[in-house]
Amino acid sequence: MISLTIDDKKIEAPHGATVLEAARLAKIDIPTLCHDPRMKPFGACRLCIVDIAGLPRPVTSCTTPATEGMVVTTSSPRLERLRKTTVELLLSDHPNDCMVCIQAGDCSLQDLAYRYGIRDNRFSGAVRQHKRVDNNPFILRDQDKCVLCGLCVRVCDEVQGVGAIGYANRGFESDICPPFKKQLDCEFCGQCVSVCPTGALSAKMWVGQPRLDGLQPTETTCTYCGCGCNITLHTHGDTVARVSSRSDNHNRGWLCVKGRFGYEFINSPERLTTPLIRRRKGGPLEPAGWDEALDLVASRLQSVKEQHGADAIGGLASARCTNEENYLFQKLLRAGVGTNNVDHCARY
């Protein structure tokens, strides 16, 4: 461990920690826009600047290693003025459409504008004008709202190992797009959408749905495979409007395309909501109550067992059930029916 002083407070931090990490361990707030603790420090937004005794100018705390005896100041009139100016510069080239933006209420740039009380912008001039990109099944790209934080580029490279998008052009014409500005043809895992701090990247499924602060969150487990990723279902009434995942779960907030976007099947009109049974041979499937359906299944299983033995019966569990439900299913087959013919369809 090393000892340093941050805002007149003695702090202990592990070797290799950055100034930002040391400050957050001590519950000292330093604003950021491009930082994500799950990825390497980048230092693009310049909002995490701090003063360090002995250095002539502020440095980015997310990229500066904490050292023994370091004296750090995270908040001062000068630092707050510089941060406010940075946010103002970002807003000077940002669409003024928070009233209709799907990301309003869950936008880091909006939060920073509120934090620094920015009502008007003293900077003016040319603004970027990009066409909204809508050429894939899942993701909308609005480059006018991009602040070039690099989070989407880094998560695609560092976490997914794909590198489907990257920086293009320089200066005022800087852009983030697929190589050679071709059509995006990745797996559409949506990691880039999940880390975007503004409305530059959003999911098509969110269009027409309430904003995030108008949805009810429910913690649950993804049922698509055996990984068991923790997810949060954001619902409006009986409708799932979007899916996210907290970064403090075992899957660290990362989801695949199925976990993030593959939830619309639950609203399918073909989904079974009640048991269906045949009351006569060759007859149609008809709705039934659970008691009637379970009694029929029990009698049929008993009949097969008496005629052909327990090994004539098998059970196939569902990958969309929880581990506890599948445990009870195999116990029913093994202990109740007396067969070991149990299988389970799951992928990794």
mmCIF file of C-alpha atoms in Angstrom, residues 110-346:
data_model
loop_
_atom_site.group_PDB
_atom_site.id
_atom_site.type_symbol
_atom_site.label_atom_id
_atom_site.label_comp_id
_atom_site.label_asym_id
_atom_site.label_seq_id
_atom_site.Cartn_x
_atom_site.Cartn_y
_atom_site.Cartn_z
ATOM 1 C CA GLN A 110 -26.779 16.162 -19.233
ATOM 2 C CA ASP A 111 -25.784 15.365 -15.642
ATOM 3 C CA LEU A 112 -22.582 17.394 -16.023
ATOM 4 C CA ALA A 113 -24.490 20.352 -17.469
ATOM 5 C CA TYR A 114 -26.771 20.219 -14.437
ATOM 6 C CA ARG A 115 -23.815 19.882 -12.068
ATOM 7 C CA TYR A 116 -22.158 23.031 -13.405
ATOM 8 C CA GLY A 117 -25.373 24.980 -13.862
ATOM 9 C CA ILE A 118 -24.963 25.498 -17.606
ATOM 10 C CA ARG A 119 -28.122 27.115 -18.962
ATOM 11 C CA ASP A 120 -26.687 29.040 -21.918
ATOM 12 C CA ASN A 121 -23.567 28.530 -23.961
ATOM 13 C CA ARG A 122 -21.080 31.326 -24.472
ATOM 14 C CA PHE A 123 -19.353 29.493 -27.332
ATOM 15 C CA SER A 124 -20.750 29.560 -30.839
ATOM 16 C CA GLY A 125 -19.637 28.631 -34.309
ATOM 17 C CA ALA A 126 -19.929 25.820 -36.813
ATOM 18 C CA VAL A 127 -21.422 22.560 -35.628
ATOM 19 C CA ARG A 128 -20.967 19.073 -36.991
ATOM 20 C CA GLN A 129 -23.820 17.742 -39.050
ATOM 21 C CA HIS A 130 -23.810 14.008 -39.618
ATOM 22 C CA LYS A 131 -26.528 11.868 -41.083
ATOM 23 C CA ARG A 132 -28.237 9.552 -38.639
ATOM 24 C CA VAL A 133 -27.135 5.995 -39.435
ATOM 25 C CA ASP A 134 -29.901 3.399 -39.566
ATOM 26 C CA ASN A 135 -28.523 0.494 -41.597
ATOM 27 C CA ASN A 136 -28.621 -2.447 -39.181
ATOM 28 C CA PRO A 137 -31.270 -4.339 -37.200
ATOM 29 C CA PHE A 138 -30.459 -3.176 -33.666
ATOM 30 C CA ILE A 139 -28.418 0.018 -33.222
ATOM 31 C CA LEU A 140 -29.095 3.658 -34.094
ATOM 32 C CA ARG A 141 -26.055 5.936 -34.505
ATOM 33 C CA ASP A 142 -26.467 9.686 -34.148
ATOM 34 C CA GLN A 143 -22.953 11.088 -34.547
ATOM 35 C CA ASP A 144 -24.115 14.652 -33.850
ATOM 36 C CA LYS A 145 -24.417 13.600 -30.207
ATOM 37 C CA CYS A 146 -21.004 11.908 -30.068
ATOM 38 C CA VAL A 147 -18.479 13.500 -27.674
ATOM 39 C CA LEU A 148 -15.577 11.298 -28.896
ATOM 40 C CA CYS A 149 -15.048 9.793 -25.444
ATOM 41 C CA GLY A 150 -13.887 6.558 -27.098
ATOM 42 C CA LEU A 151 -15.821 4.254 -24.768
ATOM 43 C CA CYS A 152 -17.550 2.449 -27.633
ATOM 44 C CA VAL A 153 -14.286 1.951 -29.528
ATOM 45 C CA ARG A 154 -12.488 0.670 -26.447
ATOM 46 C CA VAL A 155 -15.191 -1.730 -25.277
ATOM 47 C CA CYS A 156 -15.363 -3.259 -28.759
ATOM 48 C CA ASP A 157 -11.586 -3.668 -28.795
ATOM 49 C CA GLU A 158 -10.680 -4.447 -25.176
ATOM 50 C CA VAL A 159 -13.733 -6.432 -24.054
ATOM 51 C CA GLN A 160 -15.138 -7.993 -27.210
ATOM 52 C CA GLY A 161 -11.801 -8.222 -29.043
ATOM 53 C CA VAL A 162 -13.527 -7.309 -32.302
ATOM 54 C CA GLY A 163 -12.577 -3.749 -33.206
ATOM 55 C CA ALA A 164 -15.663 -3.271 -35.369
ATOM 56 C CA ILE A 165 -15.526 0.522 -35.023
ATOM 57 C CA GLY A 166 -12.775 3.102 -34.729
ATOM 58 C CA TYR A 167 -11.828 6.746 -35.163
ATOM 59 C CA ALA A 168 -11.864 8.331 -38.605
ATOM 60 C CA ASN A 169 -10.684 11.738 -39.825
ATOM 61 C CA ARG A 170 -9.127 14.435 -37.654
ATOM 62 C CA GLY A 171 -10.040 17.585 -35.784
ATOM 63 C CA PHE A 172 -13.513 18.967 -36.382
ATOM 64 C CA GLU A 173 -14.264 16.160 -38.838
ATOM 65 C CA SER A 174 -13.426 13.392 -36.348
ATOM 66 C CA ASP A 175 -15.906 10.574 -36.453
ATOM 67 C CA ILE A 176 -16.444 7.059 -35.100
ATOM 68 C CA CYS A 177 -17.505 4.476 -37.652
ATOM 69 C CA PRO A 178 -16.738 1.008 -39.077
ATOM 70 C CA PRO A 179 -13.588 0.689 -41.231
ATOM 71 C CA PHE A 180 -13.852 2.643 -44.491
ATOM 72 C CA LYS A 181 -17.284 3.817 -43.281
ATOM 73 C CA LYS A 182 -18.844 0.577 -44.425
ATOM 74 C CA GLN A 183 -22.046 -0.845 -43.010
ATOM 75 C CA LEU A 184 -21.766 -2.165 -39.466
ATOM 76 C CA ASP A 185 -21.731 -5.975 -39.708
ATOM 77 C CA CYS A 186 -20.696 -7.118 -36.223
ATOM 78 C CA GLU A 187 -22.602 -9.440 -33.866
ATOM 79 C CA PHE A 188 -24.536 -6.471 -32.418
ATOM 80 C CA CYS A 189 -23.795 -7.412 -28.827
ATOM 81 C CA GLY A 190 -24.698 -3.852 -27.828
ATOM 82 C CA GLN A 191 -21.714 -3.306 -25.523
ATOM 83 C CA CYS A 192 -21.083 -0.003 -27.308
ATOM 84 C CA VAL A 193 -24.661 1.086 -26.606
ATOM 85 C CA SER A 194 -24.351 0.176 -22.927
ATOM 86 C CA VAL A 195 -21.278 2.374 -22.343
ATOM 87 C CA CYS A 196 -22.250 5.386 -24.484
ATOM 88 C CA PRO A 197 -22.611 8.378 -22.117
ATOM 89 C CA THR A 198 -24.897 10.323 -24.468
ATOM 90 C CA GLY A 199 -27.559 9.475 -27.037
ATOM 91 C CA ALA A 200 -25.042 8.902 -29.830
ATOM 92 C CA LEU A 201 -25.698 5.155 -29.660
ATOM 93 C CA SER A 202 -29.101 3.752 -28.779
ATOM 94 C CA ALA A 203 -31.138 0.636 -29.447
ATOM 95 C CA LYS A 204 -33.886 0.658 -32.043
ATOM 96 C CA MET A 205 -36.087 -1.265 -29.633
ATOM 97 C CA TRP A 206 -36.121 1.745 -27.298
ATOM 98 C CA VAL A 207 -37.838 3.977 -29.841
ATOM 99 C CA GLY A 208 -41.415 4.660 -28.792
ATOM 100 C CA GLN A 209 -40.804 3.299 -25.287
ATOM 101 C CA PRO A 210 -40.671 5.433 -22.115
ATOM 102 C CA ARG A 211 -37.281 6.760 -21.056
ATOM 103 C CA LEU A 212 -35.249 4.837 -18.514
ATOM 104 C CA ASP A 213 -36.367 6.927 -15.522
ATOM 105 C CA GLY A 214 -39.977 6.077 -16.382
ATOM 106 C CA LEU A 215 -39.403 2.313 -16.306
ATOM 107 C CA GLN A 216 -39.573 -0.137 -13.405
ATOM 108 C CA PRO A 217 -36.310 -2.112 -12.911
ATOM 109 C CA THR A 218 -36.360 -5.770 -11.862
ATOM 110 C CA GLU A 219 -33.203 -7.781 -11.202
ATOM 111 C CA THR A 220 -33.233 -11.278 -12.676
ATOM 112 C CA THR A 221 -31.127 -13.842 -14.554
ATOM 113 C CA CYS A 222 -30.789 -14.250 -18.306
ATOM 114 C CA THR A 223 -32.242 -17.595 -19.383
ATOM 115 C CA TYR A 224 -30.632 -17.958 -22.792
ATOM 116 C CA CYS A 225 -27.693 -20.144 -21.750
ATOM 117 C CA GLY A 226 -25.827 -21.659 -18.838
ATOM 118 C CA CYS A 227 -23.724 -18.537 -18.196
ATOM 119 C CA GLY A 228 -26.510 -17.150 -16.032
ATOM 120 C CA CYS A 229 -25.748 -13.468 -16.624
ATOM 121 C CA ASN A 230 -27.435 -11.063 -14.246
ATOM 122 C CA ILE A 231 -29.760 -8.692 -16.070
ATOM 123 C CA THR A 232 -32.144 -5.883 -15.214
ATOM 124 C CA LEU A 233 -35.520 -5.894 -16.933
ATOM 125 C CA HIS A 234 -36.890 -2.378 -17.360
ATOM 126 C CA THR A 235 -40.650 -2.657 -17.698
ATOM 127 C CA HIS A 236 -43.573 -0.387 -18.435
ATOM 128 C CA GLY A 237 -46.708 -2.057 -17.178
ATOM 129 C CA ASP A 238 -46.559 -5.636 -18.445
ATOM 130 C CA THR A 239 -44.141 -4.815 -21.278
ATOM 131 C CA VAL A 240 -40.362 -5.217 -21.181
ATOM 132 C CA ALA A 241 -38.987 -2.017 -22.716
ATOM 133 C CA ARG A 242 -35.247 -2.668 -22.438
ATOM 134 C CA VAL A 243 -32.632 -4.887 -20.802
ATOM 135 C CA SER A 244 -29.423 -3.809 -19.082
ATOM 136 C CA SER A 245 -26.925 -5.280 -16.628
ATOM 137 C CA ARG A 246 -25.161 -3.792 -13.603
ATOM 138 C CA SER A 247 -21.368 -3.628 -13.688
ATOM 139 C CA ASP A 248 -21.017 -5.129 -10.193
ATOM 140 C CA ASN A 249 -22.415 -8.513 -11.269
ATOM 141 C CA HIS A 250 -20.325 -11.562 -12.145
ATOM 142 C CA ASN A 251 -20.748 -10.781 -15.856
ATOM 143 C CA ARG A 252 -19.530 -7.208 -15.142
ATOM 144 C CA GLY A 253 -22.431 -5.671 -17.036
ATOM 145 C CA TRP A 254 -21.541 -7.342 -20.337
ATOM 146 C CA LEU A 255 -24.245 -9.132 -22.335
ATOM 147 C CA CYS A 256 -24.454 -10.849 -25.713
ATOM 148 C CA VAL A 257 -26.889 -9.910 -28.463
ATOM 149 C CA LYS A 258 -29.449 -12.438 -27.212
ATOM 150 C CA GLY A 259 -29.300 -11.288 -23.617
ATOM 151 C CA ARG A 260 -29.525 -7.596 -24.502
ATOM 152 C CA PHE A 261 -31.874 -7.573 -27.490
ATOM 153 C CA GLY A 262 -33.528 -10.997 -27.592
ATOM 154 C CA TYR A 263 -36.419 -10.347 -25.249
ATOM 155 C CA GLU A 264 -39.244 -9.565 -27.646
ATOM 156 C CA PHE A 265 -40.263 -13.231 -27.852
ATOM 157 C CA ILE A 266 -42.012 -12.836 -24.488
ATOM 158 C CA ASN A 267 -44.510 -10.485 -26.140
ATOM 159 C CA SER A 268 -45.189 -12.873 -29.031
ATOM 160 C CA PRO A 269 -48.890 -13.611 -29.653
ATOM 161 C CA GLU A 270 -47.863 -17.264 -30.155
ATOM 162 C CA ARG A 271 -46.509 -17.566 -26.611
ATOM 163 C CA LEU A 272 -48.385 -20.131 -24.504
ATOM 164 C CA THR A 273 -49.951 -18.577 -21.418
ATOM 165 C CA THR A 274 -52.047 -21.547 -20.288
ATOM 166 C CA PRO A 275 -51.707 -25.365 -20.524
ATOM 167 C CA LEU A 276 -53.089 -27.050 -23.655
ATOM 168 C CA ILE A 277 -54.278 -30.681 -23.640
ATOM 169 C CA ARG A 278 -55.997 -33.122 -26.000
ATOM 170 C CA ARG A 279 -59.150 -34.404 -24.332
ATOM 171 C CA ARG A 280 -59.591 -37.136 -26.944
ATOM 172 C CA LYS A 281 -57.300 -38.987 -29.332
ATOM 173 C CA GLY A 282 -56.788 -36.992 -32.504
ATOM 174 C CA GLY A 283 -58.638 -34.037 -31.045
ATOM 175 C CA PRO A 284 -57.400 -30.445 -31.023
ATOM 176 C CA LEU A 285 -55.315 -28.894 -28.286
ATOM 177 C CA GLU A 286 -57.636 -27.093 -25.888
ATOM 178 C CA PRO A 287 -56.945 -24.704 -22.987
ATOM 179 C CA ALA A 288 -57.030 -26.332 -19.560
ATOM 180 C CA GLY A 289 -56.398 -25.478 -15.932
ATOM 181 C CA TRP A 290 -53.134 -26.438 -14.255
ATOM 182 C CA ASP A 291 -54.759 -29.063 -12.035
ATOM 183 C CA GLU A 292 -56.385 -30.813 -14.986
ATOM 184 C CA ALA A 293 -53.184 -30.680 -17.056
ATOM 185 C CA LEU A 294 -50.946 -31.974 -14.257
ATOM 186 C CA ASP A 295 -53.379 -34.786 -13.434
ATOM 187 C CA LEU A 296 -53.345 -35.839 -17.102
ATOM 188 C CA VAL A 297 -49.531 -35.825 -17.263
ATOM 189 C CA ALA A 298 -49.287 -37.845 -14.035
ATOM 190 C CA SER A 299 -51.755 -40.465 -15.246
ATOM 191 C CA ARG A 300 -50.039 -40.818 -18.639
ATOM 192 C CA LEU A 301 -46.597 -41.189 -17.024
ATOM 193 C CA GLN A 302 -47.952 -43.786 -14.612
ATOM 194 C CA SER A 303 -49.539 -45.706 -17.504
ATOM 195 C CA VAL A 304 -46.312 -45.748 -19.542
ATOM 196 C CA LYS A 305 -44.284 -46.813 -16.510
ATOM 197 C CA GLU A 306 -46.633 -49.716 -15.731
ATOM 198 C CA GLN A 307 -46.642 -50.960 -19.328
ATOM 199 C CA HIS A 308 -43.030 -50.404 -20.400
ATOM 200 C CA GLY A 309 -41.003 -49.570 -17.306
ATOM 201 C CA ALA A 310 -39.502 -46.317 -16.039
ATOM 202 C CA ASP A 311 -36.695 -46.328 -18.622
ATOM 203 C CA ALA A 312 -39.288 -45.810 -21.354
ATOM 204 C CA ILE A 313 -39.740 -42.285 -20.008
ATOM 205 C CA GLY A 314 -37.353 -39.386 -20.587
ATOM 206 C CA GLY A 315 -37.327 -35.703 -19.764
ATOM 207 C CA LEU A 316 -35.802 -32.702 -21.543
ATOM 208 C CA ALA A 317 -35.229 -29.665 -19.336
ATOM 209 C CA SER A 318 -35.261 -26.101 -20.593
ATOM 210 C CA ALA A 319 -32.260 -23.801 -20.810
ATOM 211 C CA ARG A 320 -34.619 -20.935 -20.051
ATOM 212 C CA CYS A 321 -35.364 -22.264 -16.565
ATOM 213 C CA THR A 322 -33.282 -21.453 -13.514
ATOM 214 C CA ASN A 323 -30.799 -23.920 -12.018
ATOM 215 C CA GLU A 324 -33.195 -24.466 -9.127
ATOM 216 C CA GLU A 325 -36.080 -25.306 -11.453
ATOM 217 C CA ASN A 326 -33.944 -27.684 -13.498
ATOM 218 C CA TYR A 327 -32.688 -29.333 -10.305
ATOM 219 C CA LEU A 328 -36.271 -30.000 -9.236
ATOM 220 C CA PHE A 329 -37.085 -31.287 -12.739
ATOM 221 C CA GLN A 330 -34.306 -33.884 -12.703
ATOM 222 C CA LYS A 331 -35.245 -34.850 -9.140
ATOM 223 C CA LEU A 332 -38.839 -35.428 -10.277
ATOM 224 C CA LEU A 333 -37.622 -37.718 -13.084
ATOM 225 C CA ARG A 334 -35.018 -39.593 -11.049
ATOM 226 C CA ALA A 335 -36.695 -39.879 -7.651
ATOM 227 C CA GLY A 336 -40.344 -39.611 -8.654
ATOM 228 C CA VAL A 337 -40.490 -41.505 -11.933
ATOM 229 C CA GLY A 338 -37.378 -43.627 -11.475
ATOM 230 C CA THR A 339 -35.516 -42.865 -14.697
ATOM 231 C CA ASN A 340 -32.120 -41.347 -15.402
ATOM 232 C CA ASN A 341 -33.104 -40.333 -18.930
ATOM 233 C CA VAL A 342 -32.759 -36.601 -18.318
ATOM 234 C CA ASP A 343 -31.113 -34.128 -20.670
ATOM 235 C CA HIS A 344 -30.783 -30.378 -20.941
ATOM 236 C CA CYS A 345 -30.252 -28.073 -23.912
ATOM 237 C CA ALA A 346 -27.777 -25.341 -23.025
#
